[in-house]
Amino acid sequence: MRCLLVRVGSKSYSLASYSKITGQMVRTSSSSLSNNPLVTDKAFIDGKWVEARNKVTFEVSDPATGDCLGNVPDMSASDTLKAIDAAKKAQRGWAATPLKERSGMLMRVKQLVDEHSEMLAEIMTLESGKPIAESRGEVKYGNSFFEWFAEEAKRIRGDILLHPIKRDSRYLIVRQPVGVAALITPWNFPLAMITRKAGAALAAGCSVVIKPAEDTPLTALAMAKIVEKAKLPSGVFNVVTCSRSNIEEVGDTLCKSKDVRKLSFTGSTAVGKHLYSLCSSTVKRISLELGGNAPFIVFNSADVDNAIAGAMSSKFRNTGQTCVSTNRIFVQSTIYDTFCSKLSEAVKKLKCGPGIDPTSSLGPLINNRAVIKVKEHVDDAVSRGASVKVGGAPATELGPNFFHPTLITDVPKDALVHRDETFGPMAAVTKFETEEEVIEMANSVDVGLAGYVYSSNAAQIFRVSEALQFGMVGVNEGIISSELAPFGGLKESGIGREGSIYGIEDYLDLKYINLNF
Ligand code: NAP
């Protein structure tokens, strides 16, 4: 069942938006999503659009307005087993598909995503709250993985070694797909986290069972629509949707199944650790892309304006809800006041509003729990002596899930934000004196995903970027993700790498064959 959705003024926006005339939230009865051909209320298993076995559904809502966007199947263990079975049956045929043909099908998916980019962006913005310009950017970024891995499918290599003793013998080393891969993805990049995994898995010859986040299943199902149009064989790409009430049993089924040989998970460190332990029962290959707590270090020699631009994009993109978001800004003492005052001016220019409104630079947070968490981080820092320079409170006038873009300064190093990801639009600045001091503070967390360094001193750049215990470091650069670069973290930020020439390795097993003639 689908809900009636919104119309704003004379514009036929999707479900919900705001009336700029009255300043009030309005609900009317039209929706461009209701005409969006990629929107569905069924899950995708074995090439068919299916309900949950018990017919139960759950609602997907717009975090900007709370309006219902639709309902999708609330699947359980039995549905998940059906998807695993379909993926298992399809996998051998897929792996045997000639490389050029497999690559061609992935390229067809890429072309279809391009053709449907506006529809995908709209779905993403409505279900995740992301500003529409960022959703358009995510479609391009996400699709770059299908393009990249369509090419990489043709470059899976092996080796032949001479036998060390026997003249006519050889050692043959081949790479083979691991088999069925389960892909569990988060809501903050509803499309790119699927394509970054599925692009590599499918290129390697694996079939996939995808479990998208409860908050953003419509984008995952829209991708399944595209895969169907691209005519990938049935069972190669499956999407199982479920609500938080069923996630334990669906997660258990994926992790404990002997037929699933690989789990790739992106999400919180806490859930990642839990899934890691579940996967031990079948000794599965595992990739974990987990949380971060990125330091953003600005040395006295830095170009301050460039550092401000980098801090703004790495902190406030997706309303601060990215794993590589700057969490702790460290600024050296000589430029501290200038930096804080310029950052304050930049933060004041941000505009909070529904993502579907193209003038919004920040959308809502994913839900009210996220708003509460940001407020806790602000209050904790203030209670320890920090000052609020901009914002600092929920934007309740816009709705329950909005938070004003916030800047706090003089944040002490025992503040909560120095230990925990805020995952929201709060920039927290701390002053430092020496290089040694800042490296120690930056590395003092258990996670190690992304870090940023701003300096014009070449020797310092090498020293600091190599000393940082983070999997990715941006030097004088605030946007670091690319399909060419290996994405992943150190320490408790995870295991494995996505994208790049290394990403496909996570879906390939090495086999050695001793050839004796
Ligand atoms: P999350 O709560 O860990 O959820 C991620 C996914 O795991 C969702 O699909 C979720 O389903 C599912 N899940 C939750 N409990 C599960 C269980 N017991 N068994 C199986 N699956 C389970 O994380 P999130 O809040 O959605 O995402 C934000 C986190 O992801 C942040 O920490 C962020 O840093 C991290 N992240 C990391 C990367 C990276 O590449 N390193 C990229 C993006 C995000 P439900 O939606 O139903 O709960």
Coordinates of C-alpha atoms and ligand atoms in Angstrom, one line a residue:
M1 CA 0.0 0.0 0.0
R2 CA 1.3 3.5 -0.9
C3 CA 0.5 6.7 0.9
L4 CA -0.8 9.9 -0.5
L5 CA 2.0 12.5 -0.6
V6 CA 2.8 16.1 -0.9
R7 CA 2.5 19.0 -3.3
V8 CA 4.2 22.4 -2.5
G9 CA 2.6 25.5 -4.0
S10 CA 2.3 25.0 -7.7
K11 CA 5.2 22.5 -7.8
S12 CA 4.6 18.8 -8.0
Y13 CA 7.4 17.8 -5.6
S14 CA 7.4 14.4 -4.2
L15 CA 5.7 13.8 -1.0
A16 CA 6.5 16.5 1.4
S17 CA 7.9 19.9 1.4
Y18 CA 7.5 23.3 2.8
S19 CA 5.3 26.2 1.9
K20 CA 7.7 29.1 1.6
I21 CA 4.7 31.4 1.4
T22 CA 3.2 30.5 4.8
G23 CA 6.4 29.3 6.5
Q24 CA 4.4 26.2 7.5
M25 CA 4.8 22.6 6.6
V26 CA 2.1 21.6 4.2
R27 CA 0.7 18.3 3.1
T28 CA -1.3 17.9 0.0
S29 CA -2.3 15.0 -2.1
S30 CA 0.2 14.8 -5.0
S31 CA 3.6 13.3 -5.2
S32 CA 6.2 13.1 -8.0
L33 CA 7.4 9.9 -6.2
S34 CA 4.0 8.3 -6.9
N35 CA 4.8 8.8 -10.6
N36 CA 8.4 7.7 -10.2
P37 CA 8.7 4.4 -12.1
L38 CA 11.6 3.2 -10.0
V39 CA 9.6 3.2 -6.8
T40 CA 8.2 -0.1 -5.8
D41 CA 6.5 -1.8 -2.7
K42 CA 8.1 -5.2 -3.3
A43 CA 11.4 -6.8 -2.6
F44 CA 13.5 -8.4 -5.4
I45 CA 14.4 -12.1 -5.1
D46 CA 15.4 -14.4 -7.9
G47 CA 14.4 -11.9 -10.5
K48 CA 10.9 -11.5 -9.1
W49 CA 9.1 -8.7 -7.2
V50 CA 7.9 -10.3 -4.1
E51 CA 6.1 -9.6 -0.8
A52 CA 7.3 -10.9 2.6
R53 CA 6.1 -14.5 3.1
N54 CA 3.9 -13.3 5.9
K55 CA 2.8 -10.2 3.9
V56 CA 3.9 -7.8 6.6
T57 CA 5.2 -4.4 5.5
F58 CA 6.9 -1.4 7.1
E59 CA 6.6 2.2 6.3
V60 CA 9.3 4.4 4.8
S61 CA 9.1 8.0 5.7
D62 CA 10.5 11.4 4.8
P63 CA 12.8 12.6 7.6
A64 CA 12.0 16.2 6.6
T65 CA 8.3 16.0 7.2
G66 CA 7.5 12.6 8.7
D67 CA 5.3 11.9 5.7
C68 CA 4.9 8.3 4.5
L69 CA 6.7 7.6 1.2
G70 CA 5.5 4.1 0.8
N71 CA 5.6 0.6 2.4
V72 CA 8.0 -2.3 1.7
P73 CA 8.1 -5.9 2.7
D74 CA 9.2 -6.6 6.3
M75 CA 11.1 -9.8 5.5
S76 CA 12.3 -12.4 8.0
A77 CA 14.6 -15.4 8.1
S78 CA 12.5 -17.5 5.6
D79 CA 12.5 -14.8 3.0
T80 CA 16.3 -14.3 3.5
L81 CA 16.9 -18.0 3.0
K82 CA 14.9 -17.9 -0.2
A83 CA 17.2 -15.0 -1.4
I84 CA 20.3 -16.9 -0.4
D85 CA 19.1 -20.0 -2.3
A86 CA 18.4 -18.0 -5.4
A87 CA 21.8 -16.3 -5.2
K88 CA 23.5 -19.7 -4.8
K89 CA 21.7 -21.2 -7.8
A90 CA 22.6 -18.2 -10.0
Q91 CA 26.2 -17.7 -8.9
R92 CA 27.9 -20.5 -10.8
G93 CA 26.3 -19.5 -14.1
W94 CA 27.3 -15.9 -13.4
A95 CA 30.9 -16.8 -12.6
A96 CA 31.0 -18.8 -15.9
T97 CA 29.7 -15.9 -18.0
P98 CA 32.5 -14.8 -20.3
L99 CA 34.3 -11.7 -18.9
K100 CA 33.4 -9.4 -21.7
E101 CA 29.8 -10.3 -21.5
R102 CA 29.8 -9.8 -17.7
S103 CA 31.5 -6.5 -18.0
G104 CA 29.1 -5.5 -20.7
M105 CA 26.1 -6.2 -18.4
L106 CA 27.6 -4.1 -15.6
M107 CA 28.3 -1.3 -18.1
R108 CA 24.6 -1.5 -19.1
V109 CA 23.7 -1.0 -15.4
K110 CA 25.9 2.1 -15.4
Q111 CA 24.2 3.5 -18.5
L112 CA 20.8 2.9 -17.1
V113 CA 21.7 4.6 -13.8
D114 CA 22.8 7.6 -15.9
E115 CA 19.5 7.6 -17.7
H116 CA 17.5 7.4 -14.5
S117 CA 19.8 9.7 -12.4
E118 CA 17.1 12.3 -11.6
M119 CA 14.6 9.7 -10.4
L120 CA 17.2 8.0 -8.2
A121 CA 18.3 11.4 -6.8
E122 CA 14.8 12.3 -5.9
I123 CA 14.1 9.0 -4.1
M124 CA 17.3 9.4 -2.2
T125 CA 16.6 12.9 -1.1
L126 CA 13.1 12.1 0.1
E127 CA 14.0 9.0 2.1
S128 CA 17.3 10.1 3.5
G129 CA 16.8 13.9 3.7
K130 CA 20.0 14.6 1.7
P131 CA 20.0 17.9 -0.2
I132 CA 19.1 17.2 -3.8
A133 CA 22.4 18.5 -5.2
E134 CA 24.2 16.0 -3.0
S135 CA 21.9 13.2 -4.1
R136 CA 22.7 14.0 -7.7
G137 CA 26.4 13.9 -6.8
E138 CA 25.9 10.6 -5.1
V139 CA 24.3 9.1 -8.2
K140 CA 27.4 10.1 -10.1
Y141 CA 29.8 8.9 -7.4
G142 CA 27.9 5.7 -6.9
N143 CA 27.7 4.9 -10.6
S144 CA 31.5 5.5 -10.9
F145 CA 31.9 2.1 -9.1
F146 CA 29.8 0.2 -11.7
E147 CA 31.8 1.8 -14.5
W148 CA 35.1 1.1 -12.7
F149 CA 34.4 -2.5 -11.8
A150 CA 32.8 -3.2 -15.3
E151 CA 36.4 -2.5 -16.5
E152 CA 38.1 -4.3 -13.7
A153 CA 36.1 -7.5 -14.4
K154 CA 38.3 -8.0 -17.5
R155 CA 41.5 -7.6 -15.5
I156 CA 41.2 -10.4 -13.0
R157 CA 44.6 -12.0 -13.2
G158 CA 46.5 -15.1 -12.1
D159 CA 50.1 -16.3 -12.2
I160 CA 52.1 -19.2 -13.5
L161 CA 55.3 -20.1 -11.7
L162 CA 58.0 -22.5 -12.7
H163 CA 58.3 -25.5 -10.4
P164 CA 61.4 -25.1 -8.2
I165 CA 62.6 -28.8 -8.8
K166 CA 60.6 -30.5 -11.5
R167 CA 61.3 -29.2 -15.0
D168 CA 57.9 -30.0 -16.5
S169 CA 55.7 -28.9 -13.6
R170 CA 54.1 -25.5 -13.0
Y171 CA 52.4 -23.7 -10.2
L172 CA 49.2 -22.2 -11.4
I173 CA 47.6 -19.4 -9.3
V174 CA 44.1 -18.4 -10.1
R175 CA 41.6 -16.0 -8.6
Q176 CA 38.0 -17.3 -8.3
P177 CA 34.8 -15.6 -7.0
V178 CA 34.2 -16.3 -3.3
G179 CA 30.5 -17.2 -4.1
V180 CA 27.4 -15.7 -2.6
A181 CA 28.1 -12.3 -0.9
A182 CA 25.8 -10.7 1.6
L183 CA 25.9 -6.9 1.5
I184 CA 24.5 -4.9 4.5
T185 CA 24.4 -1.2 3.9
P186 CA 23.6 2.0 5.8
W187 CA 21.2 4.9 5.2
N188 CA 23.7 7.7 4.8
F189 CA 24.8 6.8 1.2
P190 CA 21.8 4.7 0.2
L191 CA 23.1 4.2 -3.4
A192 CA 26.9 4.5 -3.3
M193 CA 27.3 2.0 -0.5
I194 CA 25.4 -0.6 -2.6
T195 CA 27.3 0.1 -5.8
R196 CA 30.7 0.2 -4.2
K197 CA 30.1 -3.3 -2.9
A198 CA 27.9 -4.8 -5.6
G199 CA 30.0 -3.4 -8.5
A200 CA 33.1 -5.3 -7.1
A201 CA 31.2 -8.4 -6.2
L202 CA 29.4 -8.8 -9.5
A203 CA 32.6 -8.0 -11.5
A204 CA 34.3 -10.8 -9.5
G205 CA 31.6 -13.3 -10.4
C206 CA 29.8 -13.3 -7.1
S207 CA 26.0 -13.1 -6.7
V208 CA 24.7 -10.8 -4.0
V209 CA 22.0 -10.6 -1.4
I210 CA 21.6 -6.9 -0.3
K211 CA 20.0 -5.8 3.0
P212 CA 19.6 -2.0 2.8
A213 CA 19.0 0.1 5.9
E214 CA 15.4 0.3 7.2
D215 CA 15.4 4.1 6.6
T216 CA 16.4 3.9 2.9
P217 CA 15.1 0.7 1.2
L218 CA 13.5 2.5 -1.8
T219 CA 16.9 3.5 -3.3
A220 CA 18.1 -0.1 -3.0
L221 CA 14.9 -1.4 -4.7
A222 CA 15.2 1.3 -7.4
M223 CA 18.7 -0.1 -8.1
A224 CA 17.1 -3.5 -8.4
K225 CA 14.7 -2.1 -11.0
I226 CA 17.7 -0.9 -13.0
V227 CA 19.5 -4.2 -12.7
E228 CA 16.3 -5.9 -14.0
K229 CA 16.2 -3.5 -17.0
A230 CA 19.8 -4.3 -17.6
K231 CA 18.8 -8.0 -17.8
L232 CA 21.3 -9.5 -15.4
P233 CA 20.4 -13.1 -14.9
S234 CA 17.7 -13.9 -12.2
G235 CA 19.1 -14.5 -8.7
V236 CA 22.4 -12.6 -9.3
F237 CA 21.2 -9.5 -7.6
N238 CA 18.7 -9.8 -4.7
V239 CA 17.3 -7.2 -2.3
V240 CA 15.8 -8.3 1.1
T241 CA 14.1 -5.4 3.0
C242 CA 13.3 -5.5 6.7
S243 CA 12.5 -3.3 9.6
R244 CA 14.5 -3.0 12.8
S245 CA 12.2 -5.5 14.5
N246 CA 13.4 -8.2 12.1
I247 CA 17.0 -7.1 11.6
E248 CA 18.4 -9.5 14.2
E249 CA 17.0 -12.6 12.5
V250 CA 17.8 -11.4 9.0
G251 CA 21.4 -10.5 10.0
D252 CA 21.8 -13.9 11.8
T253 CA 20.6 -15.7 8.8
L254 CA 23.0 -14.0 6.4
C255 CA 25.9 -14.3 8.8
K256 CA 25.4 -17.9 9.8
S257 CA 24.4 -19.4 6.4
K258 CA 27.0 -21.8 5.0
D259 CA 25.9 -20.8 1.5
V260 CA 27.0 -17.2 2.1
R261 CA 30.7 -17.1 1.7
K262 CA 31.3 -13.4 2.2
L263 CA 29.8 -10.5 4.2
S264 CA 30.5 -6.9 3.4
F265 CA 29.1 -4.5 5.9
T266 CA 29.1 -0.7 6.1
G267 CA 27.7 0.8 9.3
S268 CA 28.5 1.5 12.9
T269 CA 31.5 -0.1 14.7
A270 CA 29.2 -1.7 17.3
V271 CA 27.1 -3.6 14.8
G272 CA 30.2 -4.4 12.7
K273 CA 31.8 -6.1 15.7
H274 CA 28.6 -8.1 16.4
L275 CA 28.5 -9.3 12.7
Y276 CA 32.2 -10.1 12.8
S277 CA 31.6 -12.5 15.6
L278 CA 28.5 -14.1 14.0
C279 CA 30.5 -14.7 10.8
S280 CA 33.1 -16.7 12.7
S281 CA 30.7 -19.7 12.9
T282 CA 31.2 -20.3 9.2
V283 CA 34.6 -18.6 8.8
K284 CA 33.3 -16.2 6.2
R285 CA 35.4 -13.7 4.3
I286 CA 34.5 -10.4 5.8
S287 CA 34.8 -6.7 4.9
L288 CA 33.9 -4.1 7.4
E289 CA 33.6 -0.4 6.7
L290 CA 32.8 1.1 10.1
G291 CA 32.7 4.4 11.9
G292 CA 35.3 7.1 12.1
N293 CA 36.2 10.2 14.1
A294 CA 38.2 12.2 11.6
P295 CA 40.7 14.8 12.9
F296 CA 41.1 17.9 10.7
I297 CA 44.5 19.5 11.5
V298 CA 45.3 23.0 10.5
F299 CA 48.9 24.1 11.0
N300 CA 50.1 27.7 11.2
S301 CA 51.6 27.6 7.6
A302 CA 48.2 26.5 6.1
D303 CA 46.3 28.5 3.5
V304 CA 43.4 29.4 5.9
D305 CA 40.8 30.0 3.2
N306 CA 41.5 26.7 1.6
A307 CA 41.3 25.0 5.1
I308 CA 37.9 26.7 5.7
A309 CA 36.6 25.4 2.4
G310 CA 37.9 21.9 3.2
A311 CA 36.4 22.0 6.7
M312 CA 33.0 23.1 5.4
S313 CA 32.8 20.4 2.8
S314 CA 34.2 17.6 5.0
K315 CA 32.1 18.6 8.1
F316 CA 28.8 19.7 6.6
R317 CA 28.3 17.4 3.6
N318 CA 25.3 15.2 4.0
T319 CA 24.5 17.4 7.1
G320 CA 27.5 15.9 8.9
Q321 CA 26.4 12.3 8.4
T322 CA 29.3 10.7 6.6
C323 CA 31.8 8.3 7.9
V324 CA 34.7 10.5 6.7
S325 CA 33.1 13.7 8.2
T326 CA 35.5 15.9 10.1
N327 CA 34.7 15.3 13.8
R328 CA 37.5 17.1 15.6
I329 CA 39.1 20.3 14.2
F330 CA 42.6 21.1 15.6
V331 CA 44.0 24.5 14.8
Q332 CA 47.5 25.7 15.7
S333 CA 47.6 28.6 18.1
T334 CA 48.9 31.4 15.8
I335 CA 46.0 31.2 13.3
Y336 CA 43.4 29.9 15.8
D337 CA 41.4 33.2 16.2
T338 CA 41.4 33.9 12.4
F339 CA 40.3 30.4 11.6
C340 CA 37.5 30.4 14.1
S341 CA 36.2 33.8 13.0
K342 CA 36.3 32.8 9.2
L343 CA 34.7 29.4 10.0
S344 CA 31.9 31.1 12.0
E345 CA 31.1 33.4 9.0
A346 CA 31.0 30.3 6.7
V347 CA 28.7 28.3 9.0
K348 CA 26.3 31.2 9.4
K349 CA 25.8 31.1 5.6
L350 CA 24.5 27.6 5.6
K351 CA 20.8 27.2 5.1
C352 CA 18.8 24.4 6.8
G353 CA 15.7 23.1 5.1
P354 CA 14.1 20.1 3.3
G355 CA 16.6 18.4 1.0
I356 CA 14.1 18.6 -1.9
D357 CA 14.4 22.4 -1.8
P358 CA 17.4 23.2 -4.0
T359 CA 18.3 26.2 -1.8
S360 CA 18.9 24.0 1.3
S361 CA 22.5 23.4 2.0
L362 CA 21.7 21.2 5.0
G363 CA 18.8 18.7 5.2
P364 CA 17.2 17.0 8.2
L365 CA 19.1 14.4 10.2
I366 CA 18.0 10.8 9.5
N367 CA 15.8 10.7 12.7
N368 CA 15.2 12.3 16.0
R369 CA 17.7 10.0 17.8
A370 CA 20.4 11.6 15.7
V371 CA 19.2 15.1 16.8
I372 CA 19.4 14.1 20.4
K373 CA 22.9 12.8 19.9
V374 CA 24.2 16.1 18.4
K375 CA 22.6 18.0 21.3
E376 CA 24.3 15.7 23.8
H377 CA 27.7 16.4 22.1
V378 CA 27.0 20.2 22.2
D379 CA 25.9 20.2 25.9
D380 CA 28.8 17.9 26.9
A381 CA 31.4 20.2 25.3
V382 CA 29.8 23.3 26.8
S383 CA 29.7 21.8 30.3
R384 CA 33.4 21.3 30.0
G385 CA 34.1 24.9 29.0
A386 CA 33.5 25.1 25.2
S387 CA 31.7 28.1 23.7
V388 CA 28.9 28.0 21.2
K389 CA 29.7 30.4 18.3
V390 CA 26.9 29.5 15.9
G391 CA 23.7 27.4 16.3
G392 CA 23.9 24.9 19.1
A393 CA 20.2 23.7 19.2
P394 CA 17.7 21.7 17.2
A395 CA 15.8 23.7 14.5
T396 CA 12.4 22.7 15.8
E397 CA 10.7 25.4 13.7
L398 CA 11.6 23.3 10.7
G399 CA 10.6 19.9 12.1
P400 CA 11.7 17.4 14.8
N401 CA 14.7 16.1 12.8
F402 CA 16.5 19.4 11.9
F403 CA 19.5 20.8 13.8
H404 CA 21.0 24.2 13.2
P405 CA 24.5 24.3 11.7
T406 CA 26.7 24.6 14.8
L407 CA 30.2 25.8 15.6
I408 CA 31.7 25.3 19.0
T409 CA 35.2 26.5 19.9
D410 CA 37.7 25.9 22.7
V411 CA 36.6 22.3 22.9
P412 CA 38.6 20.5 25.6
K413 CA 40.2 17.2 24.7
D414 CA 38.1 15.3 27.3
A415 CA 34.9 16.3 25.5
L416 CA 32.6 13.5 24.2
V417 CA 33.2 14.6 20.6
H418 CA 36.9 13.6 21.0
R419 CA 35.8 10.0 21.6
D420 CA 32.6 9.5 19.7
E421 CA 31.3 10.4 16.1
T422 CA 28.8 13.2 16.3
F423 CA 27.3 12.3 12.9
G424 CA 25.6 15.7 12.6
P425 CA 26.2 19.4 11.7
M426 CA 28.4 20.3 14.7
A427 CA 31.9 21.6 14.0
A428 CA 34.1 21.4 17.2
V429 CA 37.4 23.3 17.3
T430 CA 40.3 22.7 19.6
K431 CA 43.5 24.8 19.9
F432 CA 47.0 23.1 19.8
E433 CA 50.6 24.2 20.1
T434 CA 52.9 21.5 18.7
E435 CA 53.0 18.9 16.0
E436 CA 53.7 16.1 18.5
E437 CA 50.7 17.2 20.7
V438 CA 48.3 17.2 17.8
I439 CA 49.4 13.8 16.4
E440 CA 48.9 12.3 19.8
M441 CA 45.4 13.8 20.2
A442 CA 44.4 12.8 16.6
N443 CA 45.5 9.2 17.2
S444 CA 44.0 8.9 20.6
V445 CA 40.7 7.3 19.3
D446 CA 40.0 3.6 18.8
V447 CA 38.9 4.2 15.2
G448 CA 41.0 5.3 12.2
L449 CA 39.1 5.9 9.0
A450 CA 39.9 9.4 7.5
G451 CA 42.0 12.3 8.6
Y452 CA 42.9 15.7 7.1
V453 CA 46.0 17.8 7.3
Y454 CA 46.4 21.5 6.2
S455 CA 50.0 22.8 5.9
S456 CA 52.3 24.3 3.3
N457 CA 55.4 22.7 4.9
A458 CA 56.3 19.7 2.7
A459 CA 58.4 17.9 5.3
Q460 CA 55.6 18.3 7.9
I461 CA 53.0 17.0 5.4
F462 CA 55.0 13.8 5.0
R463 CA 55.7 13.4 8.7
V464 CA 52.1 14.0 9.8
S465 CA 50.3 12.1 7.1
E466 CA 52.5 9.1 7.7
A467 CA 52.1 9.3 11.5
L468 CA 48.3 9.5 11.4
Q469 CA 46.7 6.1 12.2
F470 CA 44.0 6.5 9.6
G471 CA 43.3 4.6 6.4
M472 CA 42.8 7.7 4.3
V473 CA 44.4 11.2 4.7
G474 CA 43.5 14.3 2.8
V475 CA 46.3 16.8 2.5
N476 CA 45.0 20.3 1.8
E477 CA 41.9 18.5 0.6
G478 CA 38.5 18.0 2.2
I479 CA 36.9 15.6 -0.3
I480 CA 38.8 12.4 -0.6
S481 CA 36.5 9.7 -1.9
S482 CA 37.0 8.4 -5.5
E483 CA 36.5 5.1 -7.3
L484 CA 40.2 5.0 -8.1
A485 CA 41.4 5.2 -4.5
P486 CA 41.2 2.4 -1.8
F487 CA 38.5 3.3 0.7
G488 CA 38.8 1.9 4.2
G489 CA 40.0 2.2 7.7
L490 CA 42.6 1.1 10.2
K491 CA 42.0 0.0 13.8
E492 CA 38.3 -0.3 14.7
S493 CA 37.2 1.4 11.5
G494 CA 37.3 -1.9 9.7
I495 CA 38.8 -4.5 7.5
G496 CA 39.3 -4.5 3.7
R497 CA 39.2 -1.8 1.0
E498 CA 36.5 -0.8 -1.4
G499 CA 36.9 0.8 -4.8
S500 CA 40.3 1.0 -6.6
I501 CA 42.2 -1.9 -8.1
Y502 CA 42.2 -3.5 -4.6
G503 CA 38.4 -3.5 -4.0
I504 CA 37.8 -6.6 -6.2
E505 CA 40.2 -8.7 -4.2
D506 CA 37.8 -8.8 -1.3
Y507 CA 35.5 -10.9 -3.5
L508 CA 38.1 -13.3 -4.9
D509 CA 39.7 -16.3 -3.4
L510 CA 43.2 -17.3 -4.4
K511 CA 43.6 -20.9 -5.5
Y512 CA 46.9 -22.7 -6.2
I513 CA 47.0 -25.6 -8.6
N514 CA 50.2 -27.8 -8.8
L515 CA 50.5 -28.9 -12.4
N516 CA 52.6 -32.0 -13.0
F517 CA 52.9 -33.3 -16.6
Ligands
NAP1 P1 24.1 0.8 11.7 O1 23.1 1.0 12.7 O2 25.3 -0.1 12.1 O3 23.4 0.1 10.5 C1 24.0 -0.2 9.3 C2 23.3 -1.4 8.6 O4 23.3 -2.5 9.5 C3 21.8 -1.1 8.4 O5 21.3 -1.8 7.3 C4 21.2 -1.7 9.7 O6 19.8 -2.1 9.5 C5 22.0 -3.0 9.8 N1 22.0 -3.6 11.1 C6 21.8 -3.1 12.3 N2 21.8 -4.0 13.3 C7 22.1 -5.2 12.6 C8 22.2 -6.6 13.0 N3 22.1 -6.9 14.3 N4 22.4 -7.5 12.1 C9 22.5 -7.2 10.8 N5 22.4 -5.9 10.3 C10 22.2 -4.9 11.2 O7 24.8 2.1 11.1 P2 24.0 3.4 10.6 O8 23.6 4.2 11.7 O9 23.0 3.0 9.6 O10 25.2 4.1 9.8 C11 26.0 5.0 10.3 C12 27.4 4.4 10.6 O11 27.9 3.9 9.5 C13 28.3 5.4 11.1 O12 29.1 4.9 12.2 C14 29.3 5.6 9.9 O13 30.5 6.1 10.2 C15 29.3 4.3 9.3 N6 29.6 4.4 7.9 C16 30.8 3.9 7.5 C17 31.2 4.0 6.2 C18 32.6 3.5 5.7 O14 32.8 3.3 4.5 N7 33.5 3.2 6.6 C19 30.4 4.5 5.2 C20 29.1 5.0 5.7 C21 28.8 4.9 7.0 P3 18.7 -1.1 10.1 O15 18.7 0.1 9.3 O16 17.4 -1.9 10.0 O17 19.1 -0.8 11.6

